[in-house]
Short mmCIF file of C-alpha atoms in Angstrom, two decimals:
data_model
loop_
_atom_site.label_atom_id
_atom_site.label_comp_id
_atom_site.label_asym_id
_atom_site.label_seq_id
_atom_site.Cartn_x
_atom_site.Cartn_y
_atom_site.Cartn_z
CA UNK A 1 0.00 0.00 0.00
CA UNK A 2 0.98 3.16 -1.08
CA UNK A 3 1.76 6.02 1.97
CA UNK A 4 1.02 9.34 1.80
CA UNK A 5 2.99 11.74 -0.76
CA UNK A 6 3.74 14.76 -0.53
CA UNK A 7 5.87 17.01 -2.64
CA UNK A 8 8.63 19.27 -2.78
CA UNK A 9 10.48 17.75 -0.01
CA UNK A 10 12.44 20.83 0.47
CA UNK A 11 11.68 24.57 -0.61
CA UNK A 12 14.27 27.65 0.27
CA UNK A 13 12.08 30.97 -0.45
CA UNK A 14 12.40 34.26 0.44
CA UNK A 15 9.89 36.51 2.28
CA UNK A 16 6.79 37.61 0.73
CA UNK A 17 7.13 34.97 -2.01
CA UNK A 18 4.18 32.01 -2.36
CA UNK A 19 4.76 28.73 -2.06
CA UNK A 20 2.43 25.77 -2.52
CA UNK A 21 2.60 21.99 -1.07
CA UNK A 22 0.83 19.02 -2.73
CA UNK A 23 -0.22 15.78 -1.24
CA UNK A 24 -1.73 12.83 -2.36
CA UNK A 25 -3.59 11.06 0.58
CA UNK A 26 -3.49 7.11 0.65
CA UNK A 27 -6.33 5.66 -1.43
CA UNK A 28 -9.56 5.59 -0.14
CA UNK A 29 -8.86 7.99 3.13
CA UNK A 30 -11.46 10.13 3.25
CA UNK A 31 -9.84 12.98 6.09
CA UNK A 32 -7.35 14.64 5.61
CA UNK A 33 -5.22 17.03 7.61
CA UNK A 34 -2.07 19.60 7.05
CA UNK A 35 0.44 20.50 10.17
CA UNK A 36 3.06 23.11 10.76
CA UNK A 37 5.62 21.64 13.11
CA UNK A 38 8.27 24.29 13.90
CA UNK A 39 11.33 22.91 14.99
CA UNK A 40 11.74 21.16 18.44
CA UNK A 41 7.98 21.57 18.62
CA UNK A 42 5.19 18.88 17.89
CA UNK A 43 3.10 19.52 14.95
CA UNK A 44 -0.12 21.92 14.82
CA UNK A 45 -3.20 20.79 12.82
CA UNK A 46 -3.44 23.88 10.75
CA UNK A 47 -6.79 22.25 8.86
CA UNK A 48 -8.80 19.33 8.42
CA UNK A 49 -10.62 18.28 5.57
CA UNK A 50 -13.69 15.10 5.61
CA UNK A 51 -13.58 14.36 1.88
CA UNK A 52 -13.69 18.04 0.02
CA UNK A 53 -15.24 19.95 2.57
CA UNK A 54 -12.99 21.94 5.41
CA UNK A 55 -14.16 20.49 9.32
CA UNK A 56 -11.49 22.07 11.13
CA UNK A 57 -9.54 25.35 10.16
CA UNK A 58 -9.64 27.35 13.23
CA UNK A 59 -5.80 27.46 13.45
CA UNK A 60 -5.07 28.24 10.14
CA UNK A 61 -3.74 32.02 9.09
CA UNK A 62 -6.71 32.78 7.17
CA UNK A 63 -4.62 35.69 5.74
CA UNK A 64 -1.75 34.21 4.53
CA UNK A 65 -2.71 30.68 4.29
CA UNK A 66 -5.02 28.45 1.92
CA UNK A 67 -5.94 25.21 1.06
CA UNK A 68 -7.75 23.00 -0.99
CA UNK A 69 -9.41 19.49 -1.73
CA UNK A 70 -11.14 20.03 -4.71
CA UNK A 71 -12.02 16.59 -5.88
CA UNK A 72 -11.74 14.53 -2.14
CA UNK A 73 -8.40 13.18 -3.11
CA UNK A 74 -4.89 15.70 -3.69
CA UNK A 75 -4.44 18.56 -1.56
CA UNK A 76 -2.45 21.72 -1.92
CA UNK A 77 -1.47 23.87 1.00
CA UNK A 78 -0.78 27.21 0.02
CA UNK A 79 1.00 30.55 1.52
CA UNK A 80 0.89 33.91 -0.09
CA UNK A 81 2.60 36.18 0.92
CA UNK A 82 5.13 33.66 3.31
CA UNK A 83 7.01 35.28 5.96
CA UNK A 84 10.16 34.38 7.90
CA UNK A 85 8.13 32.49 11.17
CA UNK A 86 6.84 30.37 8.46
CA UNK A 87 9.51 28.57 8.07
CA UNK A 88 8.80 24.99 9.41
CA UNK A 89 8.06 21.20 8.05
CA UNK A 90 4.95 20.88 6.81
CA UNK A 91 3.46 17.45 7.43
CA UNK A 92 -0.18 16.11 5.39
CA UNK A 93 -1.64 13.06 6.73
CA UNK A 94 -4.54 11.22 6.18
CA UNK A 95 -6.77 8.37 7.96
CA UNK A 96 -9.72 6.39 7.51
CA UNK A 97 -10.75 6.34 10.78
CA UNK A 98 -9.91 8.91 13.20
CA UNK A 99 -7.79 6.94 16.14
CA UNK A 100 -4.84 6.39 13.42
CA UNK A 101 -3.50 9.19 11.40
CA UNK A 102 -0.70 8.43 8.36
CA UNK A 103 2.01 10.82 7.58
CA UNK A 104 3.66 12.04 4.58
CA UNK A 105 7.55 12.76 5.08
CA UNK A 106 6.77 16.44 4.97
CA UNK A 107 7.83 19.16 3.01
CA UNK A 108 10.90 21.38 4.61
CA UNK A 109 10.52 24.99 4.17
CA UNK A 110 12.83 27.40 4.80
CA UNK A 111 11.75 31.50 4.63
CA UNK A 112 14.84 33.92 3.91
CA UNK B 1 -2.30 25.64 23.99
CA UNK B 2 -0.70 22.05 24.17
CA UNK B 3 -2.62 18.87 25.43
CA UNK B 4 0.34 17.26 26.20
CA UNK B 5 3.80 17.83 27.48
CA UNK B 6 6.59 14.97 27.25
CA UNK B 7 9.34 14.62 29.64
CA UNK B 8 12.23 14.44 29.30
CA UNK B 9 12.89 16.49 26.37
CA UNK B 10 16.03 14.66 25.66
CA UNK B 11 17.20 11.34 26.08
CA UNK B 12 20.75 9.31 25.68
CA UNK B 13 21.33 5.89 26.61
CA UNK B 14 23.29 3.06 25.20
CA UNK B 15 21.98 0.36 22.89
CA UNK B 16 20.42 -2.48 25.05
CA UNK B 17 19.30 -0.06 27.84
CA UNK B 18 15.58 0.78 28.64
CA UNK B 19 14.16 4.25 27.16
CA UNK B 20 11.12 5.57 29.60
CA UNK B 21 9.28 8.78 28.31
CA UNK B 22 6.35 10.50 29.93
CA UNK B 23 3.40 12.53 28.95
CA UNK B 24 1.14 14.47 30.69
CA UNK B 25 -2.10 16.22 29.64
CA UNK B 26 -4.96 18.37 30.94
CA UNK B 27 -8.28 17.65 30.00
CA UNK B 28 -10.07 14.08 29.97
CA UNK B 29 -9.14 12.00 27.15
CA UNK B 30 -10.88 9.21 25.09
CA UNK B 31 -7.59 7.89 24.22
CA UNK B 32 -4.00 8.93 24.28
CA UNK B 33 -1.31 7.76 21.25
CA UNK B 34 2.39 7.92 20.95
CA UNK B 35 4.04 8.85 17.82
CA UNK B 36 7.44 8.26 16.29
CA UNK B 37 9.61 11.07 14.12
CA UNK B 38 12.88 9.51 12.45
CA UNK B 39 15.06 12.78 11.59
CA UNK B 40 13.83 14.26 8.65
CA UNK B 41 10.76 12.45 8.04
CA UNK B 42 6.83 11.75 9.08
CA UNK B 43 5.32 10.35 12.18
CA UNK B 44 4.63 6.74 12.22
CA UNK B 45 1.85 5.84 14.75
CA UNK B 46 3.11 3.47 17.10
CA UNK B 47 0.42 2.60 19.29
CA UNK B 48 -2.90 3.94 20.92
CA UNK B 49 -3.77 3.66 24.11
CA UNK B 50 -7.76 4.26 25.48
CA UNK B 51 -9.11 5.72 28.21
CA UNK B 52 -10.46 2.60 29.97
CA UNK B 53 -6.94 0.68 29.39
CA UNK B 54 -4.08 0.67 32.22
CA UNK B 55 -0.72 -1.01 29.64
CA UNK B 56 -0.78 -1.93 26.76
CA UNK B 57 1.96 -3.96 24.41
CA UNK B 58 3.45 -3.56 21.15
CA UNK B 59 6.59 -5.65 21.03
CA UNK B 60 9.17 -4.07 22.42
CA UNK B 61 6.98 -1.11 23.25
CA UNK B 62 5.32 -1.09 26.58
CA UNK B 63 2.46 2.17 27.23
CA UNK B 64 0.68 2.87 30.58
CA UNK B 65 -1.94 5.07 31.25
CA UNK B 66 -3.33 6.46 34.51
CA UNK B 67 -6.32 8.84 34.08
CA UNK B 68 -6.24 9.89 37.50
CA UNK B 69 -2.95 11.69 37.26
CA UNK B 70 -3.78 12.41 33.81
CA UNK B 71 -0.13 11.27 32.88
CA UNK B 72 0.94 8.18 30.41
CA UNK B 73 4.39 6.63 30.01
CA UNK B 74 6.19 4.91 26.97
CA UNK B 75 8.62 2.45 27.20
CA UNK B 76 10.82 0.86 24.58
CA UNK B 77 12.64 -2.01 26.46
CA UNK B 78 16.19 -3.56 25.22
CA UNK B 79 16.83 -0.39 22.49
CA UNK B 80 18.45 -0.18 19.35
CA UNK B 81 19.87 2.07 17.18
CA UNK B 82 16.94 2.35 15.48
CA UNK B 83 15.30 3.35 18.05
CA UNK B 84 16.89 6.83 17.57
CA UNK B 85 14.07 9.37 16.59
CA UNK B 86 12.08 11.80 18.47
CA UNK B 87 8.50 10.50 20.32
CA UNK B 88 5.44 12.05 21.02
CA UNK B 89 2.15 11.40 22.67
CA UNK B 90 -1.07 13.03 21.35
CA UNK B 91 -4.58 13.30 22.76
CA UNK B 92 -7.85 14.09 20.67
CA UNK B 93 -10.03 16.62 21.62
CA UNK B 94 -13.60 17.10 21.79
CA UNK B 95 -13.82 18.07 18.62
CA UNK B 96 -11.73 14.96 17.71
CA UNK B 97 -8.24 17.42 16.70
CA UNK B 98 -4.52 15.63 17.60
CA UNK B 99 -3.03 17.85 19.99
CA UNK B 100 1.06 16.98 19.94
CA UNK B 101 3.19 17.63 22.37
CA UNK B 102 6.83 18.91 22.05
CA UNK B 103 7.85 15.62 21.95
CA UNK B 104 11.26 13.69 23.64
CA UNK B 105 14.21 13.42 21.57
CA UNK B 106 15.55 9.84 22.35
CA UNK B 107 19.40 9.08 21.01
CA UNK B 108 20.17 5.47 21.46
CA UNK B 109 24.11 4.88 21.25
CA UNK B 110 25.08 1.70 19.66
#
């Protein structure tokens, strides 16, 4: 079984640039999630979605920060304009039921 | 704010040794699950743990829970090298979100 993609692995950008992550979910997981984890810090759900519709994005920078699900399956994360406490690894993750959550190996960015 | 808060943050012992890491958390939990973070890389769920459990086994894993001091323990007996990663224990809230906390850096010397 396939595990949950996710792509750049690493992005160097410089302040007020955009950058977008994609992620591609394991088959047939319905939920998924992106998190910010800031180093020596556990990761922060910064939004949940239940097939294409958002449940949870109370933590995300509404301002800066945007994502989508359009068809239920890939996801891009997306910040515009990116500033320098931005830089973090940003982990997707999916699950088919809620007790056990799968992780992508993240994308690394770093904000100049 | 953070559900839970591991201790210690950082760990060193030699290969064979036992690893013990602890969590604690604030609010009343349904269940309570320990995560593993290889350097550079994902989480990889290790093992869950529920409410009206007291230990639970996973190999060479070992969890406890004890809902009246709100506080859970994780501990990965004869180590490897492996072993080396950072843990962390997570709680769901009401509203079913993974709160993380900081997490314990184990380094297992071979």
């Amino acid at each position: 079984e396939a595990g949950v993609a996710q792509s750049p692995r690493y992005k160097i950008i410089e302040k007020r640039q955009s950058v977008a992550f994609w992620c591609n979910p394991i088959s047939g997981h319905a939920t998924l999630y992106w998190y910010q984890q800031i180093l020596g810090q556990g990761p922060k759900l910064l939004i949940q979605f239940q097939n294409n519709g958002v449940v949870d994005d109370s933590q995300l920078p509404k301002d800066r920060f945007s994502a989508e699900r359009l068809k239920g399956v890939d996801s891009t994360l997306k910040i515009q304009p990116a500033k320098l406490e931005d830089s973090a690894v940003y982990l997707c993750a999916s699950s088919l039921r809620p007790d056990t959550q799968y992780f992508g190996p993240g994308t690394r960015l770093t904000v100049l | 704010s953070q559900q839970g808060e591991e201790d210690p943050q950082a760990l060193s012992i030699q290969e064979g040794e036992n690893a013990t890491m602890n969590c604690s958390y604030k609010t009343s939990i349904n269940n309570l699950q320990w995560y593993r973070q290889n350097s550079g890389r994902g989480l990889v769920h290790l093992i869950l743990i529920r409410s009206n459990e007291r230990e639970k086994h996973s190999g060479r894993l070992r969890v406890t829970l004890d809902t009246s001091k709100k506080s859970s323990s994780l501990l990965i007996t004869a180590s490897r090298a492996a072993d080396t990663a950072s843990y962390f224990c997570a709680t769901p809230n009401q509203g079913g979100k993974l709160i993380f906390g900081q997490g314990t850096e184990l380094s297992v010397k071979p």
